[in-house]
mmCIF file with all atom_site columns, C-alpha atoms in Angstrom:
data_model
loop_
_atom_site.group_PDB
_atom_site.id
_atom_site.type_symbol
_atom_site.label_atom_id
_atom_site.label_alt_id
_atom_site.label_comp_id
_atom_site.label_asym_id
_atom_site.label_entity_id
_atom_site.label_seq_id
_atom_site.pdbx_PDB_ins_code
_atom_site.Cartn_x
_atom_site.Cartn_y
_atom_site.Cartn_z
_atom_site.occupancy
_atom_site.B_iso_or_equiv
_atom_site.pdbx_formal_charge
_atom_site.auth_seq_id
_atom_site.auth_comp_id
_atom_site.auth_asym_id
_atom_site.auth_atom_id
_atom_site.pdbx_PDB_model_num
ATOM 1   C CA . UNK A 1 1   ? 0.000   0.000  0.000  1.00 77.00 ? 29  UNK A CA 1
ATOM 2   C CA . UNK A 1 2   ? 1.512   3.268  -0.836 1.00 84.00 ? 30  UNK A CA 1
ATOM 3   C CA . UNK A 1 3   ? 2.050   5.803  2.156  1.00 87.00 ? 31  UNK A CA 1
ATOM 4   C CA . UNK A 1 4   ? -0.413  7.909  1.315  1.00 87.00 ? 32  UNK A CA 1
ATOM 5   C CA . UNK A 1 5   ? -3.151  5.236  0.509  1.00 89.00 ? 33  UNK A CA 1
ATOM 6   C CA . UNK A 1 6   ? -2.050  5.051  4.158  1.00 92.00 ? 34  UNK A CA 1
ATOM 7   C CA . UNK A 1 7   ? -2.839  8.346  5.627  1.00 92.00 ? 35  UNK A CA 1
ATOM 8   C CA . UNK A 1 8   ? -5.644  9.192  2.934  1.00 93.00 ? 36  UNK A CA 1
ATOM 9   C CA . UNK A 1 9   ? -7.992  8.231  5.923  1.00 96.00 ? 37  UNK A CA 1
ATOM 10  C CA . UNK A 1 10  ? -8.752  10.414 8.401  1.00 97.00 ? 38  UNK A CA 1
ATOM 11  C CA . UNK A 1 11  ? -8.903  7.617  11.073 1.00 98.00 ? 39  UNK A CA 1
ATOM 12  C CA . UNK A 1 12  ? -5.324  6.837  10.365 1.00 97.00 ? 40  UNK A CA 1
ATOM 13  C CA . UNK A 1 13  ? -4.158  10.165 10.414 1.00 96.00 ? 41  UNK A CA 1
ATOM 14  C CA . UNK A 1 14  ? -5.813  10.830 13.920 1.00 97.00 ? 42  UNK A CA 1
ATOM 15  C CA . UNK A 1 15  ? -3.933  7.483  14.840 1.00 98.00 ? 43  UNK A CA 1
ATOM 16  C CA . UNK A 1 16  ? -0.901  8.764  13.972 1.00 96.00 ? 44  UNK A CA 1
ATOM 17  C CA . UNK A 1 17  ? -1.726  12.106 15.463 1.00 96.00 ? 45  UNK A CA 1
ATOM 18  C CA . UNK A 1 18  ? -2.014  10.903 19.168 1.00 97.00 ? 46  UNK A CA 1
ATOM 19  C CA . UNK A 1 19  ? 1.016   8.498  18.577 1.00 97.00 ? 47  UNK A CA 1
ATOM 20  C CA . UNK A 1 20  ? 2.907   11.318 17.952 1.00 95.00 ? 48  UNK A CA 1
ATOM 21  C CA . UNK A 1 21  ? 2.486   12.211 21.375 1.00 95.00 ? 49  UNK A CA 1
ATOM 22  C CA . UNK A 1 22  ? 4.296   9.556  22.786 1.00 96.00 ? 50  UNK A CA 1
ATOM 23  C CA . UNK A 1 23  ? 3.708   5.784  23.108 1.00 97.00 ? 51  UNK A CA 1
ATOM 24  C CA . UNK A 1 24  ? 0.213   4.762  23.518 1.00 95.00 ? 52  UNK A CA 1
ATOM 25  C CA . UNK A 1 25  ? -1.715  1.532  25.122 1.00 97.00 ? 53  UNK A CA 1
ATOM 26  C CA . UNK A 1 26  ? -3.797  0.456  22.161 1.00 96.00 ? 54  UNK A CA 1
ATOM 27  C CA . UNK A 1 27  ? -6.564  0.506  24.438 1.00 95.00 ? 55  UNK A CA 1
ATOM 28  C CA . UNK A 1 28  ? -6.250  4.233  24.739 1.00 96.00 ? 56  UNK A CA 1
ATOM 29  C CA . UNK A 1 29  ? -5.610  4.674  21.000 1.00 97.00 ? 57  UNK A CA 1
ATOM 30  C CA . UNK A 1 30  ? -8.606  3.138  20.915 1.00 97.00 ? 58  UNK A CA 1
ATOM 31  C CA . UNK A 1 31  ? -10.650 4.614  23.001 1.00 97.00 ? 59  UNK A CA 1
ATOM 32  C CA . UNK A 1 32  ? -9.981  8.214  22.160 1.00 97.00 ? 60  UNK A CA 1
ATOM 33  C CA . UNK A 1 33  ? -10.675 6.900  18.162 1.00 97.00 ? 61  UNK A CA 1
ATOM 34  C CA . UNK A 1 34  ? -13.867 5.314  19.348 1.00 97.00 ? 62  UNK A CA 1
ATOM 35  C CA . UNK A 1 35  ? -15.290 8.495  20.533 1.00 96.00 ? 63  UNK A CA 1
ATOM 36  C CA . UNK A 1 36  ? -14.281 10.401 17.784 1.00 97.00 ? 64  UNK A CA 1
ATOM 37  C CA . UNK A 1 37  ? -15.188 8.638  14.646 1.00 97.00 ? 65  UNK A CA 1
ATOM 38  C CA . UNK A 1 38  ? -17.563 5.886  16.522 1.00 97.00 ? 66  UNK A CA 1
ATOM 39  C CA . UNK A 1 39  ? -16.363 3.391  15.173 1.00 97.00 ? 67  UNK A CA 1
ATOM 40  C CA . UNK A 1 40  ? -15.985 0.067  16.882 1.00 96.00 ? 68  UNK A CA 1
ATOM 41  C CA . UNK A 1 41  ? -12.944 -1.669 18.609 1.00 95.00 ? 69  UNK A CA 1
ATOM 42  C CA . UNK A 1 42  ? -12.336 -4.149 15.819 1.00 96.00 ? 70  UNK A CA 1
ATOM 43  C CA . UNK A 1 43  ? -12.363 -0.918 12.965 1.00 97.00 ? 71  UNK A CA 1
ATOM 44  C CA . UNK A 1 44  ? -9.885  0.520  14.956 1.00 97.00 ? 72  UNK A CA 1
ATOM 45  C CA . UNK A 1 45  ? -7.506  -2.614 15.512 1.00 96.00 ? 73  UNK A CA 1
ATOM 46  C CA . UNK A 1 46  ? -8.079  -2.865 11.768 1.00 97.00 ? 74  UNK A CA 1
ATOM 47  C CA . UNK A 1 47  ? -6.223  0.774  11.392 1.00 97.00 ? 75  UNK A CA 1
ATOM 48  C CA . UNK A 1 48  ? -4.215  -0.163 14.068 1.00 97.00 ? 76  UNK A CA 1
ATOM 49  C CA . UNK A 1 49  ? -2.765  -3.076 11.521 1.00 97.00 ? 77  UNK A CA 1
ATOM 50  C CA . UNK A 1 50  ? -2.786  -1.130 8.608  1.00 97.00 ? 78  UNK A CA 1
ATOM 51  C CA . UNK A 1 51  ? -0.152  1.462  10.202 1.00 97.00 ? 79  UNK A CA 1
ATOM 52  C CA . UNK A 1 52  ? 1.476   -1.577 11.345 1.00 96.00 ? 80  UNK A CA 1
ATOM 53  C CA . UNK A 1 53  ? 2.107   -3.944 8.359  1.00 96.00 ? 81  UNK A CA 1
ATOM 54  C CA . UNK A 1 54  ? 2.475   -0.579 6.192  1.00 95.00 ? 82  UNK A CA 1
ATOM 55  C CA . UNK A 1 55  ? 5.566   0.838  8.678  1.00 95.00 ? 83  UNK A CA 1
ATOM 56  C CA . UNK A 1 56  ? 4.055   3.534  10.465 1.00 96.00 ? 84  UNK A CA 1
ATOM 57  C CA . UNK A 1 57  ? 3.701   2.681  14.008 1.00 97.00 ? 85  UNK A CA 1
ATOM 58  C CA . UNK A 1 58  ? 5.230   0.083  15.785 1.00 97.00 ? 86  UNK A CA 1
ATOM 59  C CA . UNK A 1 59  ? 4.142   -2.461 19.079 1.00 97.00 ? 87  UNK A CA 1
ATOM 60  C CA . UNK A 1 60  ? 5.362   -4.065 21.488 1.00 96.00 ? 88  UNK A CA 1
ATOM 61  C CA . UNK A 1 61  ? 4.076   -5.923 24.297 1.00 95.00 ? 89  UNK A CA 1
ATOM 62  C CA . UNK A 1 62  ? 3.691   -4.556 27.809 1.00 95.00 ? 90  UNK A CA 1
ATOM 63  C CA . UNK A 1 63  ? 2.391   -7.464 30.023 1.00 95.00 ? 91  UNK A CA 1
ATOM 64  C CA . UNK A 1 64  ? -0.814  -7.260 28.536 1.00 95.00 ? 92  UNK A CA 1
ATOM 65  C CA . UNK A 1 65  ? -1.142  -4.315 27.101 1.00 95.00 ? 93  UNK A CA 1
ATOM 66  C CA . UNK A 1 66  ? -0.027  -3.561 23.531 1.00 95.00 ? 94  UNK A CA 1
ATOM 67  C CA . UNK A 1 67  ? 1.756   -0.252 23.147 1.00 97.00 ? 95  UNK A CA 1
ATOM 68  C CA . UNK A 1 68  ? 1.659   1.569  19.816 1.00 98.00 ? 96  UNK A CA 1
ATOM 69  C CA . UNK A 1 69  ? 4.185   4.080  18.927 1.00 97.00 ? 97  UNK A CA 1
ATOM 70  C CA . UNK A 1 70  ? 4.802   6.116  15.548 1.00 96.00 ? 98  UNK A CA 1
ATOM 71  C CA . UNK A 1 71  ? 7.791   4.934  13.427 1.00 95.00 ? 99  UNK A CA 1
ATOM 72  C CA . UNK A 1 72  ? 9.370   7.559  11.781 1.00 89.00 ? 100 UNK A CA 1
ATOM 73  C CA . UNK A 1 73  ? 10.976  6.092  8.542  1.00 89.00 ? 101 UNK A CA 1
ATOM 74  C CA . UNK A 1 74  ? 7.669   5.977  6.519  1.00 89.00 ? 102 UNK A CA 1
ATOM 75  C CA . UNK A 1 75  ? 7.132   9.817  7.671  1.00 87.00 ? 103 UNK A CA 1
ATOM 76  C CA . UNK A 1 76  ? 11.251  10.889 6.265  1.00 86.00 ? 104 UNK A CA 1
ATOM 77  C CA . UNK A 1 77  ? 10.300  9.144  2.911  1.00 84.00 ? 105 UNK A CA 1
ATOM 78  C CA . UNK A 1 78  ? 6.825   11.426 2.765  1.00 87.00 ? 106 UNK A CA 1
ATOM 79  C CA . UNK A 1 79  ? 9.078   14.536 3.852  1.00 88.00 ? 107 UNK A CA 1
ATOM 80  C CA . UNK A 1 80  ? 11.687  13.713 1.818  1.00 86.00 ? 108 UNK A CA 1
ATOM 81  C CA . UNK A 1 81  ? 8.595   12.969 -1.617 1.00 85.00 ? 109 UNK A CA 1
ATOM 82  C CA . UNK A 1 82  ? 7.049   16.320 -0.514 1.00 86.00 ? 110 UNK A CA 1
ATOM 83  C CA . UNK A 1 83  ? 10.827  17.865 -0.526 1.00 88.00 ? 111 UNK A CA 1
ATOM 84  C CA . UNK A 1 84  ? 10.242  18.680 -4.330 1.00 86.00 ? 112 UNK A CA 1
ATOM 85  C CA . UNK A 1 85  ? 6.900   20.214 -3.773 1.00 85.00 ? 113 UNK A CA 1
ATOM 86  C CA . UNK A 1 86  ? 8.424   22.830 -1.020 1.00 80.00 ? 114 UNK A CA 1
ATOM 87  C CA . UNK A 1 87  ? 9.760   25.497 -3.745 1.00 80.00 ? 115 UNK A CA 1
ATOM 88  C CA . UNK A 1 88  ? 6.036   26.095 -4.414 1.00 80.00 ? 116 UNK A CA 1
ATOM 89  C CA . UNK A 1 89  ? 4.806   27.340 -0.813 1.00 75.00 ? 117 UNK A CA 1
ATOM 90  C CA . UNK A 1 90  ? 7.820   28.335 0.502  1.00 74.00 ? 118 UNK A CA 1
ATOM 91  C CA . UNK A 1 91  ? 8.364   31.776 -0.819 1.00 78.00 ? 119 UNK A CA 1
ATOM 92  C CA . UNK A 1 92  ? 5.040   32.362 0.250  1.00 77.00 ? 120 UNK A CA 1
ATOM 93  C CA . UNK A 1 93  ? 5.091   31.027 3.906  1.00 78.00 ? 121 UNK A CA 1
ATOM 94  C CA . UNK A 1 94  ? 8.433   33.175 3.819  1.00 82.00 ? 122 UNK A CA 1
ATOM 95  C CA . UNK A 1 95  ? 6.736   36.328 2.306  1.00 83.00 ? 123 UNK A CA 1
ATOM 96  C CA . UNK A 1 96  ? 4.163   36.203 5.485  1.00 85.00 ? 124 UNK A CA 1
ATOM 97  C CA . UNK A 1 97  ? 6.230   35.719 7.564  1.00 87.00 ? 125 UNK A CA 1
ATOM 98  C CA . UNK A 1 98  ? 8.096   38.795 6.603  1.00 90.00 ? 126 UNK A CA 1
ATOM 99  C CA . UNK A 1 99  ? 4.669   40.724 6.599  1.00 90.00 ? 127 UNK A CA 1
ATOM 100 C CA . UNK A 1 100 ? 3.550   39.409 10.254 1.00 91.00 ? 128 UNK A CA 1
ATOM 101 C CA . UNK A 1 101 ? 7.099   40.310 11.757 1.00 92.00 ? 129 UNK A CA 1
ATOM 102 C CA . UNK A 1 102 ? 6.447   43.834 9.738  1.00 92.00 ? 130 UNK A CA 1
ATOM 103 C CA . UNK A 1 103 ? 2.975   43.936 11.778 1.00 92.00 ? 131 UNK A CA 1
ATOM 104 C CA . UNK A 1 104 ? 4.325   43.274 15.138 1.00 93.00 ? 132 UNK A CA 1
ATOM 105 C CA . UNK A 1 105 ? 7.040   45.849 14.639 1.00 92.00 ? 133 UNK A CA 1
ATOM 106 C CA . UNK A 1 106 ? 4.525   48.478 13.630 1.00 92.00 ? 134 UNK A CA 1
ATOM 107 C CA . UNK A 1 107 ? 1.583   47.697 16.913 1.00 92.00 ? 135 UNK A CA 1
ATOM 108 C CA . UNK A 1 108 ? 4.928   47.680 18.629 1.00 92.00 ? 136 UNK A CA 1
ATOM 109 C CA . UNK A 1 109 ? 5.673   51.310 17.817 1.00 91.00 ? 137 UNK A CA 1
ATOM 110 C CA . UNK A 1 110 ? 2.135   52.047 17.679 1.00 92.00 ? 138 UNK A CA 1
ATOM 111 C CA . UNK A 1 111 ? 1.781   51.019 21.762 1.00 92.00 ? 139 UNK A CA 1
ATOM 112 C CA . UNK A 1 112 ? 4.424   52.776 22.367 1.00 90.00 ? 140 UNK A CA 1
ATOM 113 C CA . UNK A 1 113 ? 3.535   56.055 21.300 1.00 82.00 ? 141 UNK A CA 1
ATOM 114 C CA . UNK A 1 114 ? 5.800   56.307 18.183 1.00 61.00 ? 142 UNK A CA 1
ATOM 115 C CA . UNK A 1 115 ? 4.467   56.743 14.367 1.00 59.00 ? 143 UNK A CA 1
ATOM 116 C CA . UNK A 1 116 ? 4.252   53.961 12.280 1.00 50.00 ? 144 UNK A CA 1
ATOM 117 C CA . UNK A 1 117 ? 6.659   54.089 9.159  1.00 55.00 ? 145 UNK A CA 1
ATOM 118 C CA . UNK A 1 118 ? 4.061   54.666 6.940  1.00 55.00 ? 146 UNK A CA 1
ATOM 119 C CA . UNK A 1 119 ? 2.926   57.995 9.034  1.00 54.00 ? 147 UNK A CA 1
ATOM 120 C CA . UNK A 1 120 ? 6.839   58.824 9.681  1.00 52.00 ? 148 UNK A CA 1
ATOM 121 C CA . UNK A 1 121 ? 7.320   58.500 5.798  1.00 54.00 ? 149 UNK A CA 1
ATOM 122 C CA . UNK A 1 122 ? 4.902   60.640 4.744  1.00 53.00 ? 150 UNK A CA 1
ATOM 123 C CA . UNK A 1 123 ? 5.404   63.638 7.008  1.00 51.00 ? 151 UNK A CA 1
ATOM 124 C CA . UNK A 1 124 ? 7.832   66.610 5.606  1.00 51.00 ? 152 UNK A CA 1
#
């Protein structure tokens, strides 16, 4: 299955989401996924095994319990895919944040009493 046949669903994805917080019981996975999509246990060991046998998380046993966690390899190749894509939003992402630093610096002077550069420019 190609990655992102993988994280196409939004199930997965939310999987992968609370993985990324650190190791998780699959009980908890599962609970938390439960609520949110209700869907039952079995669905979600089903998307439990899909991140599994495709790479993305990892288990091991605890007792038990079952602990998930998110494997990062499958996520470097995506970065890595989407690496050729970056030249298109970049310069953008970079242009705003060029235009909200220019924001802060003008409330800044703003709060503290000074003109903005647009009223400083403009007065003889």
């Amino acid at each position: 299955m190609h990655a992102f046949d993988v994280l196409g669903d939004p199930v997965r994805r939310r999987i992968l989401e609370l993985l990324a917080e650190g190791e998780q019981p699959a009980g908890t996975v599962s609970d938390a996924v439960r609520r949110e999509f209700g869907i039952s246990q079995p669905a979600v060991s089903q998307h439990l095994k899909v991140l599994r046998e495709n790479g993305f998380a990892t288990v091991r046993p605890d007792g038990t319990r079952r602990l998930y966690a998110v494997n990062s390899e499958p996520m470097r190749d995506i970065d890595a895919w989407l690496d050729r894509f970056r030249r298109y939003w970049t310069p953008h992402l970079d242009a705003l944040a060029t235009e909200l630093a220019r924001g802060k610096r003008e409330r800044r002077l703003r709060e503290a009493g000074g003109d903005s550069p647009e009223e400083s420019r403009s007065t003889p």
